[in-house]
Coordinates of C-alpha atoms in Angstrom, one line a residue:
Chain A
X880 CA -16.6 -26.7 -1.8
X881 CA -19.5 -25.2 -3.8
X882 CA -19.6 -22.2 -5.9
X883 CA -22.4 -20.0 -5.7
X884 CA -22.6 -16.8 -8.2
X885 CA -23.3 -13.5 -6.7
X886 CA -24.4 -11.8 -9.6
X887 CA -22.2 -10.9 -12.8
X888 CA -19.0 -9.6 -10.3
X889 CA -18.2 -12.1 -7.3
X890 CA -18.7 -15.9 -6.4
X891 CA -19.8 -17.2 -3.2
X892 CA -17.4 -20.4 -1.8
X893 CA -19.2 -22.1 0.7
X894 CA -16.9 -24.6 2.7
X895 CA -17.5 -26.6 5.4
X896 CA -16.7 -24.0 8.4
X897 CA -14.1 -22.0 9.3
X898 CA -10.8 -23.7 9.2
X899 CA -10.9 -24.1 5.4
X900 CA -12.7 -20.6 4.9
X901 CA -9.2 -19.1 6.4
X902 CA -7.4 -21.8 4.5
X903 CA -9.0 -20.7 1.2
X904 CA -8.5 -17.0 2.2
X905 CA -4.9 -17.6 2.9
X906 CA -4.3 -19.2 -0.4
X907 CA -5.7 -16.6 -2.5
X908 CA -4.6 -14.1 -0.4
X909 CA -0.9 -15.1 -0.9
X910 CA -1.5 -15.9 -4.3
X911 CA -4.3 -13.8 -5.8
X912 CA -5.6 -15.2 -9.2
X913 CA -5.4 -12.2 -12.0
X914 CA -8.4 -10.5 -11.3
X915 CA -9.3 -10.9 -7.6
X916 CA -10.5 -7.4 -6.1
X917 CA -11.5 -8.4 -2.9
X918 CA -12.3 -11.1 -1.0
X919 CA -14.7 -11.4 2.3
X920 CA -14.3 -14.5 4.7
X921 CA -17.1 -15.3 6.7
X922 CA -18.3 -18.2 9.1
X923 CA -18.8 -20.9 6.7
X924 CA -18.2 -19.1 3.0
X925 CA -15.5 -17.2 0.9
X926 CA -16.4 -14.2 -1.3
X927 CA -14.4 -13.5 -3.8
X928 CA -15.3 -10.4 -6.1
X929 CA -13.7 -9.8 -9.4
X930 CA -12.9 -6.8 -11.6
X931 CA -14.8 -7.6 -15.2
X932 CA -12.2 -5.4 -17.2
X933 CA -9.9 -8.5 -16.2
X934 CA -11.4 -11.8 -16.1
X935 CA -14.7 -13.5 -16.0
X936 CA -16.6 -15.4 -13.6
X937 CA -16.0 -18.9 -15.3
X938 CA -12.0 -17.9 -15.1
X939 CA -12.3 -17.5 -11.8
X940 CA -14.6 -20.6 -11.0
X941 CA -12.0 -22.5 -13.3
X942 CA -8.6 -20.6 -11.2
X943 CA -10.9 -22.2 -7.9
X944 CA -10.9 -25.7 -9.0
X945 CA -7.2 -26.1 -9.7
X946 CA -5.9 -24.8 -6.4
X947 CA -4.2 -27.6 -5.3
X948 CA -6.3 -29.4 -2.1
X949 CA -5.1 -27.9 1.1
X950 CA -3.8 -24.8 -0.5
X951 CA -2.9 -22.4 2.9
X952 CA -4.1 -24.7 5.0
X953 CA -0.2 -24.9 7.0
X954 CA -0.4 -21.5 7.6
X955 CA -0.5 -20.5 10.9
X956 CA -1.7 -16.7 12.0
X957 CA 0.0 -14.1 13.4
X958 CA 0.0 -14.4 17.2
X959 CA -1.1 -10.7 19.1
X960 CA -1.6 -10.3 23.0
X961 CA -4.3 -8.2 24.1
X962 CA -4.1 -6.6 27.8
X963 CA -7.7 -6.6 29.1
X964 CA -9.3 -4.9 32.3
X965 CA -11.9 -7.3 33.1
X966 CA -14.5 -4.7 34.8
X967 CA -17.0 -4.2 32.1
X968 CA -20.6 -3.2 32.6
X969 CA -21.9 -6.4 31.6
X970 CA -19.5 -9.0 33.2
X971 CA -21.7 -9.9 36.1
X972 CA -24.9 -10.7 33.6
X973 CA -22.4 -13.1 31.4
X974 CA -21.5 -14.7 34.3
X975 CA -25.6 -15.5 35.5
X976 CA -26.5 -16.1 31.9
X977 CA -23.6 -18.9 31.4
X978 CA -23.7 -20.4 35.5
X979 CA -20.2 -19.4 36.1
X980 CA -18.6 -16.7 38.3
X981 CA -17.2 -13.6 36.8
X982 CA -13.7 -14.9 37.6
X983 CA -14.6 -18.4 35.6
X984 CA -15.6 -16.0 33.2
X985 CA -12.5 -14.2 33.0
X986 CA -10.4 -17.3 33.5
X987 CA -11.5 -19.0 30.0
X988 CA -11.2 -15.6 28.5
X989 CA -7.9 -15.2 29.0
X990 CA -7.3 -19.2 29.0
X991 CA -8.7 -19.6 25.3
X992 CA -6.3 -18.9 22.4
X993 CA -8.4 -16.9 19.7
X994 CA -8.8 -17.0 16.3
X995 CA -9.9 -14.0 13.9
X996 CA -12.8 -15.7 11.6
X997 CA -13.7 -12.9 9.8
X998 CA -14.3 -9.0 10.0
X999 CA -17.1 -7.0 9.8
X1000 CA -19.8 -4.5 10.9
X1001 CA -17.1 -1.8 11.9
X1002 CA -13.3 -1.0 9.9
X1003 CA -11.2 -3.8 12.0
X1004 CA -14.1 -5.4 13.9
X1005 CA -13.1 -9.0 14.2
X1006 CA -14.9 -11.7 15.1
X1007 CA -12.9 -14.2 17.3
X1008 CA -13.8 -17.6 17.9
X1009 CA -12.1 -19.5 20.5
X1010 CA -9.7 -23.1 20.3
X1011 CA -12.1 -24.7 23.3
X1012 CA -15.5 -25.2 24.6
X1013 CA -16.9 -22.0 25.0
X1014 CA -20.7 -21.0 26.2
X1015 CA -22.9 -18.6 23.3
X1016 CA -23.6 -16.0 25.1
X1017 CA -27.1 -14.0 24.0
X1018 CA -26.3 -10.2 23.0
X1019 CA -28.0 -7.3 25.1
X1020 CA -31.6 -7.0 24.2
X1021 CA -31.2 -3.0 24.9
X1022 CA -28.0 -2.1 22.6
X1023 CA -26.2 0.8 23.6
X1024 CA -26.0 4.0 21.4
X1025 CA -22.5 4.3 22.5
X1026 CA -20.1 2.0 23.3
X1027 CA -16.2 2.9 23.8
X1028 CA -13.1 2.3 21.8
X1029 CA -10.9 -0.7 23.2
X1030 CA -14.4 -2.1 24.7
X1031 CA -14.2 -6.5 24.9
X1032 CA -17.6 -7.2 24.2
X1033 CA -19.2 -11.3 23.6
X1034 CA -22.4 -12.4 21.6
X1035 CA -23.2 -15.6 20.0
X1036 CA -20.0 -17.9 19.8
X1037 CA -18.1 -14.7 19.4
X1038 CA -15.8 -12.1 21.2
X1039 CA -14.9 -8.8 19.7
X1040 CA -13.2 -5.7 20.5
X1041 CA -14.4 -2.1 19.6
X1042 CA -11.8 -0.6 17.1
X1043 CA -13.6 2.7 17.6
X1044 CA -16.7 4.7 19.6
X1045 CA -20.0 3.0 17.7
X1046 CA -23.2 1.9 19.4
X1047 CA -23.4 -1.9 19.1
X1048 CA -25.0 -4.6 21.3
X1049 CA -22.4 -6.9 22.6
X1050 CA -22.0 -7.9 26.1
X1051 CA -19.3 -6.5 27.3
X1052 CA -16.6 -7.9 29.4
X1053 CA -14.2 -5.0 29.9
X1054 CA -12.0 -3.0 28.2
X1055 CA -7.8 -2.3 26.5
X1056 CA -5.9 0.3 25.4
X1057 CA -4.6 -1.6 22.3
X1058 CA -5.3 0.3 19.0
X1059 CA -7.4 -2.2 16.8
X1060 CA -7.2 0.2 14.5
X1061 CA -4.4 2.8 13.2
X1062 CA -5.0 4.3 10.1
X1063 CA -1.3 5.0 10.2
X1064 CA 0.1 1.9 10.1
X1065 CA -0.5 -1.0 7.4
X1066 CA -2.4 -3.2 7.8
X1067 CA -4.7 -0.4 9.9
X1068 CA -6.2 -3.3 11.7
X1069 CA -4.9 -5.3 14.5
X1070 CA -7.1 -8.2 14.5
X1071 CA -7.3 -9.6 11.0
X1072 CA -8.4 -12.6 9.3
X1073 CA -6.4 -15.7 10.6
X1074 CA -4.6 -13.7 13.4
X1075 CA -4.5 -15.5 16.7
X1076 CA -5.4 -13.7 19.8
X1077 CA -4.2 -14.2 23.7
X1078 CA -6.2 -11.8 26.3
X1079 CA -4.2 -11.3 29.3
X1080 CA -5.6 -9.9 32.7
X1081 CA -3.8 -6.9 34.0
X1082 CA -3.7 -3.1 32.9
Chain B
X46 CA -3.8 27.5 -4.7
X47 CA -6.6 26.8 -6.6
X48 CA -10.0 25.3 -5.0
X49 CA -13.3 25.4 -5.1
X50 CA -15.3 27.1 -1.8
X51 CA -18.2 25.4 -0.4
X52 CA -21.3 28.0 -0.2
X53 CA -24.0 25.8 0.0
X54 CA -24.3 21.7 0.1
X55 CA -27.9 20.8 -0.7
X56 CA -29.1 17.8 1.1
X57 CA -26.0 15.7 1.3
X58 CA -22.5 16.4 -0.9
X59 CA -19.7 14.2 -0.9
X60 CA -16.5 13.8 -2.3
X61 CA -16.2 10.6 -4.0
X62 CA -13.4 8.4 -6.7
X63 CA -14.2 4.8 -7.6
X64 CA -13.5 3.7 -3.6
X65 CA -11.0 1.4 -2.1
X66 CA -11.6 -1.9 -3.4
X67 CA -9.1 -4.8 -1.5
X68 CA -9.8 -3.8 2.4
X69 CA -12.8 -5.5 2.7
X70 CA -11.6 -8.6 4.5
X71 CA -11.0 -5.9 7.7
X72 CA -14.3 -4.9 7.0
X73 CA -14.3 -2.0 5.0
X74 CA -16.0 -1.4 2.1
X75 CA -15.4 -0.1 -1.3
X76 CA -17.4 2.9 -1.2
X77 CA -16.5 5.6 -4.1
X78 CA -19.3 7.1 -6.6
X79 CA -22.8 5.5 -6.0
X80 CA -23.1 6.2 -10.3
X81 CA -19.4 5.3 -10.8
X82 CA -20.1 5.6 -14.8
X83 CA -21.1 10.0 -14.4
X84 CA -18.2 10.1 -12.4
X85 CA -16.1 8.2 -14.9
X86 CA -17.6 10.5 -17.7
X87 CA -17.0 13.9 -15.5
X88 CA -13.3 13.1 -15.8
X89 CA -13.0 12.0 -18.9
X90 CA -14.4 15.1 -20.0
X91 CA -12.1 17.3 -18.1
X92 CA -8.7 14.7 -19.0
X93 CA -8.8 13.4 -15.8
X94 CA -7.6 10.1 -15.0
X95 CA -11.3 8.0 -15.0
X96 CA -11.4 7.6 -10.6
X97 CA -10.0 10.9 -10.1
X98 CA -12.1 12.7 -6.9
X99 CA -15.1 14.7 -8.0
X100 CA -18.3 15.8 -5.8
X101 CA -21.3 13.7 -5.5
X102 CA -24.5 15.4 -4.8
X103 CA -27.6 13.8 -3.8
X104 CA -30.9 16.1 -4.8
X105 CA -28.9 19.0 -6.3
X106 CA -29.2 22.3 -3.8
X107 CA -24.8 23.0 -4.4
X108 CA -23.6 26.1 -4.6
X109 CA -19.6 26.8 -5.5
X110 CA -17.1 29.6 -6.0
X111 CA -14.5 29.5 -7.9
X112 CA -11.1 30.0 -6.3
X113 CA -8.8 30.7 -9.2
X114 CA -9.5 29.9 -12.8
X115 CA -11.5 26.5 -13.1
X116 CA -12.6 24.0 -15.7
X117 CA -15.4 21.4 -14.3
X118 CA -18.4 20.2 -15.8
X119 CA -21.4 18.4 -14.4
X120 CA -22.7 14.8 -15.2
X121 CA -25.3 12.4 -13.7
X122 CA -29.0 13.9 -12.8
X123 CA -31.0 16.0 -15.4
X124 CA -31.3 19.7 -13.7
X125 CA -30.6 22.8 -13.9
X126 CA -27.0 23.9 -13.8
X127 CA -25.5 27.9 -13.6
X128 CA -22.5 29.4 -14.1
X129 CA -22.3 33.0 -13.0
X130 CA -26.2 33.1 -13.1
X131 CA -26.5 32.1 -16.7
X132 CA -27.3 28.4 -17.7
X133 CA -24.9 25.8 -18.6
X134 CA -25.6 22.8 -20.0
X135 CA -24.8 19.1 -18.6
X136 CA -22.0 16.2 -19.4
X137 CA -20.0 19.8 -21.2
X138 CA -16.9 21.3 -20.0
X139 CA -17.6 24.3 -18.3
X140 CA -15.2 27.5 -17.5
X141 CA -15.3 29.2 -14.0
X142 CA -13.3 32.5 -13.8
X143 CA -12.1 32.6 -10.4
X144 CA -14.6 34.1 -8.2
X145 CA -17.4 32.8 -10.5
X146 CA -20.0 30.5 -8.5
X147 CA -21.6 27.1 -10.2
X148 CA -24.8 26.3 -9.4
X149 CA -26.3 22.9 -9.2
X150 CA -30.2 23.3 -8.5
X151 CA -32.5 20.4 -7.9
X152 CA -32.5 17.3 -10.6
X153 CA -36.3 16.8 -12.8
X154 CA -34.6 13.6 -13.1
X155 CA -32.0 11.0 -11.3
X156 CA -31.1 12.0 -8.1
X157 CA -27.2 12.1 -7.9
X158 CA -24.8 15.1 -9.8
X159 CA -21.1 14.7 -10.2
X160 CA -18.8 17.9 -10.3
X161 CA -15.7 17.4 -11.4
X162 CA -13.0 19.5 -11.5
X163 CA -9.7 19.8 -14.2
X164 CA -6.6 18.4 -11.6
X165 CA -9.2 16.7 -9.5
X166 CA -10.1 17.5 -6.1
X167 CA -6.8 17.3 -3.8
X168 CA -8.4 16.3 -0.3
X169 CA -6.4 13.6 2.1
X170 CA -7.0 10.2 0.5
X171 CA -7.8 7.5 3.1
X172 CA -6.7 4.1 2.3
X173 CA -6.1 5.1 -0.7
X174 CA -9.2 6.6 -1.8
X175 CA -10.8 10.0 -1.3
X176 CA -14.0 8.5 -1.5
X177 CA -16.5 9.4 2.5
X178 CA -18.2 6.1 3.3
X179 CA -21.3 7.0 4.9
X180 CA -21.8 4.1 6.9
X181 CA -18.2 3.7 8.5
X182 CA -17.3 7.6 8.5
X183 CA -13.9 6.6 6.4
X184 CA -13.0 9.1 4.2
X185 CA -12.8 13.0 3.6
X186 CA -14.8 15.0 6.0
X187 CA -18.5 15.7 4.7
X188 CA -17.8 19.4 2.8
X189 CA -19.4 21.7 4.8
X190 CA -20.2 25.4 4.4
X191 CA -17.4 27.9 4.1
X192 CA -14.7 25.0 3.1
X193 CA -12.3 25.3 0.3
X194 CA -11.7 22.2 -1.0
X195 CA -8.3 22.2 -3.0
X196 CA -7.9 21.5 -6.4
X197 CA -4.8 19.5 -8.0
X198 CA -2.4 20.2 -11.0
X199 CA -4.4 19.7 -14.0
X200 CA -2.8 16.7 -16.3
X201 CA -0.4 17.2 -18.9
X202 CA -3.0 16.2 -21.9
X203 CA -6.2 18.3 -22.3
X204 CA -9.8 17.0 -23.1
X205 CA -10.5 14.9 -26.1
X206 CA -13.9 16.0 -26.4
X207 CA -15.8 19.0 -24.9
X208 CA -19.4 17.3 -24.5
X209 CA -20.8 13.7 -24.2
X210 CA -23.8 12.4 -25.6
X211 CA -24.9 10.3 -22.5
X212 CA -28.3 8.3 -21.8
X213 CA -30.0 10.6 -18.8
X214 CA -31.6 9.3 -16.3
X215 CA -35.1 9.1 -16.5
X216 CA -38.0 9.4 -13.9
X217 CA -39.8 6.8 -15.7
X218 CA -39.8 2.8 -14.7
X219 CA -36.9 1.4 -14.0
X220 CA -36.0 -2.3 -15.4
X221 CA -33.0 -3.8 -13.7
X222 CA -31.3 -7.0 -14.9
X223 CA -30.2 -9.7 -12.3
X224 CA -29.2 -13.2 -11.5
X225 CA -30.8 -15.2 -8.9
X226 CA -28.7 -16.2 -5.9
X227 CA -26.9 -16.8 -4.2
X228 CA -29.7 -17.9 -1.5
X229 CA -32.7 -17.9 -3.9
X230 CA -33.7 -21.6 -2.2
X231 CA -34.0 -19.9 0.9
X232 CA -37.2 -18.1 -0.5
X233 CA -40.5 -19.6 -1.7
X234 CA -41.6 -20.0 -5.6
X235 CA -43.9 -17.3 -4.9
X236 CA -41.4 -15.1 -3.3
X237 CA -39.1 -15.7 -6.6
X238 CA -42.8 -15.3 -8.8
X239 CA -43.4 -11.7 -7.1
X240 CA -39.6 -10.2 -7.2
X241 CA -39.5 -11.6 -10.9
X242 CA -43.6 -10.2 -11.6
X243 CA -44.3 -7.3 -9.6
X244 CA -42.9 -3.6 -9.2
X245 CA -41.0 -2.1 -6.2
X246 CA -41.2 1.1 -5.3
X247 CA -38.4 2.9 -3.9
X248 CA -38.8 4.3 -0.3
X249 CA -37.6 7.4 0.9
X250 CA -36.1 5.9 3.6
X251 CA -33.1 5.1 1.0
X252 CA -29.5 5.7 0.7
X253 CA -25.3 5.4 -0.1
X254 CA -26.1 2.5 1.5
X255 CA -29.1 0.9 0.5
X256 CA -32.3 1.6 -1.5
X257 CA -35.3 0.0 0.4
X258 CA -37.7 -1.2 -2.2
X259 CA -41.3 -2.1 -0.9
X260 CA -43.8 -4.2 -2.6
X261 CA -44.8 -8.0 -2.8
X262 CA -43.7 -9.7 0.6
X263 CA -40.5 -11.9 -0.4
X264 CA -41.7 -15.0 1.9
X265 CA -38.9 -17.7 3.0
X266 CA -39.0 -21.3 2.5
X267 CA -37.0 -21.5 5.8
X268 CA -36.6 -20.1 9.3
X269 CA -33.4 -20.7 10.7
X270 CA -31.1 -18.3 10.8
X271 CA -28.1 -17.4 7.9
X272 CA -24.2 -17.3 9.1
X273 CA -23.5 -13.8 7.9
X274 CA -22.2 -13.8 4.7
X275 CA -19.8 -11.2 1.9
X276 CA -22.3 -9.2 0.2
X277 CA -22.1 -7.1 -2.7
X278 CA -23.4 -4.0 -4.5
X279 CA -26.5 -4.9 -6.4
X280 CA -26.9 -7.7 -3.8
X281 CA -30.7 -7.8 -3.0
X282 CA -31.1 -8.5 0.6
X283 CA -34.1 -9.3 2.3
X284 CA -34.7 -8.7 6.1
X285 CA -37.6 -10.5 8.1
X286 CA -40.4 -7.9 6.7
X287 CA -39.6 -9.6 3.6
X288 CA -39.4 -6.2 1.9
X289 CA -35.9 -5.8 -0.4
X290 CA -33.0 -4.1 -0.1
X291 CA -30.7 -3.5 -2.7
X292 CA -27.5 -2.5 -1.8
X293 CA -25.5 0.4 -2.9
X294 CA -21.8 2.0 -2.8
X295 CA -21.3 1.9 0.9
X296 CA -23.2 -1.7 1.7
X297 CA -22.0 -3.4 4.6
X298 CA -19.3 -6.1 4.1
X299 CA -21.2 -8.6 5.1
X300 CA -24.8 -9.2 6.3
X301 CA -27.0 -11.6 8.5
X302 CA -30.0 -12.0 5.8
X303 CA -30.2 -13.9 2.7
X304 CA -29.7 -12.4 -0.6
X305 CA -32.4 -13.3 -3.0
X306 CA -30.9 -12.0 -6.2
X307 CA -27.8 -9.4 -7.2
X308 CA -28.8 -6.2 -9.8
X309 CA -25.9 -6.8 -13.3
X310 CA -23.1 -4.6 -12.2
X311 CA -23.8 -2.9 -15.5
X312 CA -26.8 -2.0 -14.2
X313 CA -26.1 -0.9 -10.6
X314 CA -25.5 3.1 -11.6
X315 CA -29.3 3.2 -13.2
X316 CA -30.6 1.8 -9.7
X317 CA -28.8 4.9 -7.3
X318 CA -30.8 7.1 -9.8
X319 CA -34.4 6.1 -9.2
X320 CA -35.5 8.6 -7.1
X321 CA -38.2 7.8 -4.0
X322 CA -41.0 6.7 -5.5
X323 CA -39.7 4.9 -9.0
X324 CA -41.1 1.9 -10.0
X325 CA -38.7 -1.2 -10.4
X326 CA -38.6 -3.9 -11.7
X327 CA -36.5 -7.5 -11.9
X328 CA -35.7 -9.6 -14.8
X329 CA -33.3 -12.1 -15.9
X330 CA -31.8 -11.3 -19.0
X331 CA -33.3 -13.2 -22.1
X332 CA -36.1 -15.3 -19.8
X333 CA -39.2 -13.3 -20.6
X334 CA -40.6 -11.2 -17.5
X335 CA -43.8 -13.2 -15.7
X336 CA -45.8 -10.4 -15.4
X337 CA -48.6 -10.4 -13.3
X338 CA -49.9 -6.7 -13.4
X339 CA -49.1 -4.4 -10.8
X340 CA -49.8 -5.0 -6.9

C-alpha cells in the first residue's frame, strides 16, 4: 500500500489491483474514519477525500496504517441478475475482433460471474470485470452521440451497462430493461462497487 | 408563496449549495458552488444556514422579479448590481419589494455572482443537494425564462451583519498554491520546471467543469497508459497535448490522465474567478517560484 497526497484534501492509496482496492473500500466504507467525505475506487487505487474542518491529512494517513491487514477483505458483494437481449449493433464485430462466434460471445457473457470495480464517467456507470479469462475488446473508433438506456456495451477488460441515454463508445452487445439507476430508491444505483453481476439470456 | 421570477439568465445561471459530497463511489460528483466561499458569505449575510441554495451566475446578464417581499444580496464578481433601476452595492443585504426586479449586469472582474435569497431557494433537492451538475445533468433544472423559483421560510434568527468586507476578485494575475502529485514522476523535470516557471493562460474554452490553461507543453517522462484514477477539484490534469486542466466543481470522478499537481483547496474559489484570458501561475508554498520570464 502506498499513500500518495492529492493536494491538501484527499490521499491517493495505490494497492496492488483490484481485489484489495474493494477490500480497502469495504473497510472504510463500513467503518469510515472521522472525517472521510468520499471515497473513489478505481482499478488499482483508493481515493479517499477528507473534510479539513475535521481532520488532517496525516490523521487520515495515520487512521490508514492501523487498519488491521485484511480489513473487508471477507466481504463478499451483493449478488444482482441482469436479463440481457443479446442483439446489439455491435455483437457481430466483437465476435470477428475476439475469433469467436456471437453465440461464444454471448455464452462467456452470460457464463462469467461479474464484479463491479469501480464507477464512473456516468451516475451508476460500473465497470465490471469478469471472474475468468476474458478477451479486451478495443472500443468503437466512431463513438456514437447516442447510445440508449439499459444498453450492454464492452471495451478494454470491461463490460458496462448504460444507466441512462449518453453518447459513449463501447461496443455494444445488447440491451435490458433493469433500471441501473433509480433516483427513487437508495442506493440509486444498481451496480455498485463490490456488487456481483450474473447476465442471463432471455427477455 | 414567495419566489423569485426568472426574466432573464445571462450566459449560464444555476442554482447551486455546497453539492453532494459521499456519492462519488457510483460516480457522481460533488458539484455545488464553483466559489463555495461567495456562496458561504451570501448566506451568512442573509442568516442562512452556510450551504443553503443560492443562484450562481457565470458572466452576469440576470435579471429577477421579486415575487413577494424579498431580502437577497449579491456576493462573488465585481459588477454592477440594480435594484429597482437604482444601484446597490455588493456582499450587502439588499431589500426587494415584491414586484421589484434585481439586476445583475456583466462583472469588470471574476466571473461568477451568487444571489442569495433570505429562506433560501426551495427547488427539489437531488441526492440531497439542490446543486445542477453540468456534466451529469443531476440536479435542479437549468432556470429558464419565465420560471419562478420558490423561496423558503426565512430562519428564525436574522443577520448578524448587514455588509461584508470581502477580498474581490481581481482581473489581475492570478498566483495559485499547490502540491505536486500525485503523478508528478510521470512528467519530465522540465515539464515540472515550466508548470512551476511559466504562466498559463486561461482558455475560453473553460468551464463548471474544467478551466483549460494553455502555455508551456507539460512533456511526460512515460508513454504507457494510466488506470483511471479518483480525481479531485484543484486536481491539475494533463491530456496528451500536454496543455493543463484544472478541475473545477463538477470534475469527473475519475479520469484516464495523470495529474501533475492539485490547486490548495483554500485556493480553488480564486481559480473559477480568472476569467478567459488571466494569467496563472503555480507555486509551492514557501519554495521560492523558479521564474523563468514569461513564454
Amino acid at each position: 500500500m502506498r499513500v500518495l497526497a492529492c493536494g491538501d484534501a484527499a490521499l491517493l492509496v495505490e494497492l496492488d489491483g483490484l481485489e484489495p482496492v474493494l477490500a480497502l473500500y469495504a473497510a472504510l466504507r463500513d467503518v469510515p474514519p472521522e472525517g472521510v467525505t468520499d471515497l473513489v475506487p478505481a482499478a488499482r487505487t483508493l481515493l479517499v477525500r477528507i473534510d479539513r474542518s475535521v481532520t488532517d491529512l496525516g490523521t487520515m494517513r495515520r487512521a490508514l496504517g492501523e487498519l488491521p491487514p485484511g480489513a473487508g477483505r471477507q466481504a463478499e458483494g451483493e449478488l444482482v441478475q441482469v436479463q440481457v437481449v443479446y442483439d446489439g449493433p455491435d455483437l457481430q464485430e466483437v465476435a470477428r475482433l475476439t475469433g469467436r462466434t456471437a453465440a461464444e460471445v454471448v455464452a462467456a457473457h452470460t457464463r462469467l460471474e461479474w464484479t463491479v470495480a469501480f464507477a464512473g464517467f456516468a451516475p451508476g456507470f460500473g465497470y465490471l470485470v469478469p471472474n475468468g479469462p476474458w478477451p479486451e475488446v478495443a472500443r468503437r473508433t466512431d463513438p456514437r452521440t447516442r447510445v440508449p438506456a439499459g444498453s450492454v456495451g464492452l471495451a478494454g477488460p470491461y463490460s458496462g451497462v448504460y444507466p441512462q441515454e449518453s453518447p459513449g463508445g463501447w461496443q455494444l452487445i445488447g440491451r435490458t430493461e433493469a433500471r441501473l439507476w433509480d433516483l427513487g430508491a437508495d442506493p440509486p444505483a444498481l451496480l455498485r462497487p463490490g456488487v456481483r453481476v450474473r447476465f442471463l439470456e432471455g427477455g | 408563496m414567495k419566489g423569485l421570477e426568472v426574466l432573464a439568465t445571462g450566459p449560464l445561471t444555476t442554482v447551486q449549495d455546497l453539492g453532494r459530497p459521499g456519492w462519488a463511489a457510483l460516480g457522481v460528483g460533488r458539484s455545488g458552488a464553483a466559489d463555495r466561499d461567495s456562496l458561504r458569505l451570501v448566506n451568512r449575510l442573509l442568516g442562512n444556514p452556510e450551504a443553503t441554495a443560492a443562484l450562481e451566475a457565470t458572466l452576469g446578464g440576470l435579471v429577477l422579479r421579486a415575487v413577494g417581499d424579498l431580502v437577497v444580496a449579491v456576493t462573488g464578481a465585481v459588477g454592477p448590481v440594480t435594484v429597482g433601476g437604482r444601484d446597490a452595492p455588493l456582499n450587502t443585504v439588499l431589500h426587494l419589494d415584491d414586484g421589484a426586479e434585481l439586476e445583475v449586469g456583466t462583472p469588470v472582474a471574476g466571473l461568477r455572482s451568487y444571489v442569495g435569497v433570505r429562506g433560501g431557494l426551495d427547488v427539489a433537492p437531488v441526492l440531497g443537494s439542490r446543486s445542477t451538475d453540468v456534466l451529469s445533468g443531476l440536479g435542479p433544472p437549468r432556470p429558464a425564462v419565465a420560471d419562478v423559483l420558490p423561496v423558503g421560510l426565512a430562519p428564525a434568527h436574522f443577520p448578524v451583519v448587514d455588509a461584508a468586507p470581502v477580498v474581490p476578485p481581481s482581473n489581475g494575475d492570478l498566483m495559485l498554491r499547490v502540491a505536486l502529485g500525485p503523478r508528478d514522476d510521470w512528467f519530465t523535470e522540465d515539464a515540472i520546471n515550466a508548470l512551476l516557471g511559466t504562466a498559463y493562460a486561461v482558455s475560453p474554452d473553460s468551464n463548471r467543469v474544467g478551466m483549460r490553461l494553455t502555455g508551456a507543453s507539460l512533456s511526460r517522462r512515460r508513454a504507457d497508459e494510466l488506470p483511471s484514477e479518483g480525481v479531485v477539484s484543484g486536481a491539475l490534469q494533463v491530456p496528451p497535448s500536454g496543455q493543463p486542466v484544472l478541475f473545477l466543481a463538477d470534475h469527473p470522478v475519475t479520469g484516464g490522465y495523470p495529474v501533475v499537481a492539485v490547486v490548495l483547496e483554500d485556493d480553488i474559489d480564486r481559480a473559477a474567478q480568472a476569467r478567459p484570458g488571466t494569467e496563472v501561475r503555480f507555486g509551492i508554498p514557501g519554495v521560492p517560484r523558479r521564474e523563468r520570464g514569461r513564454p
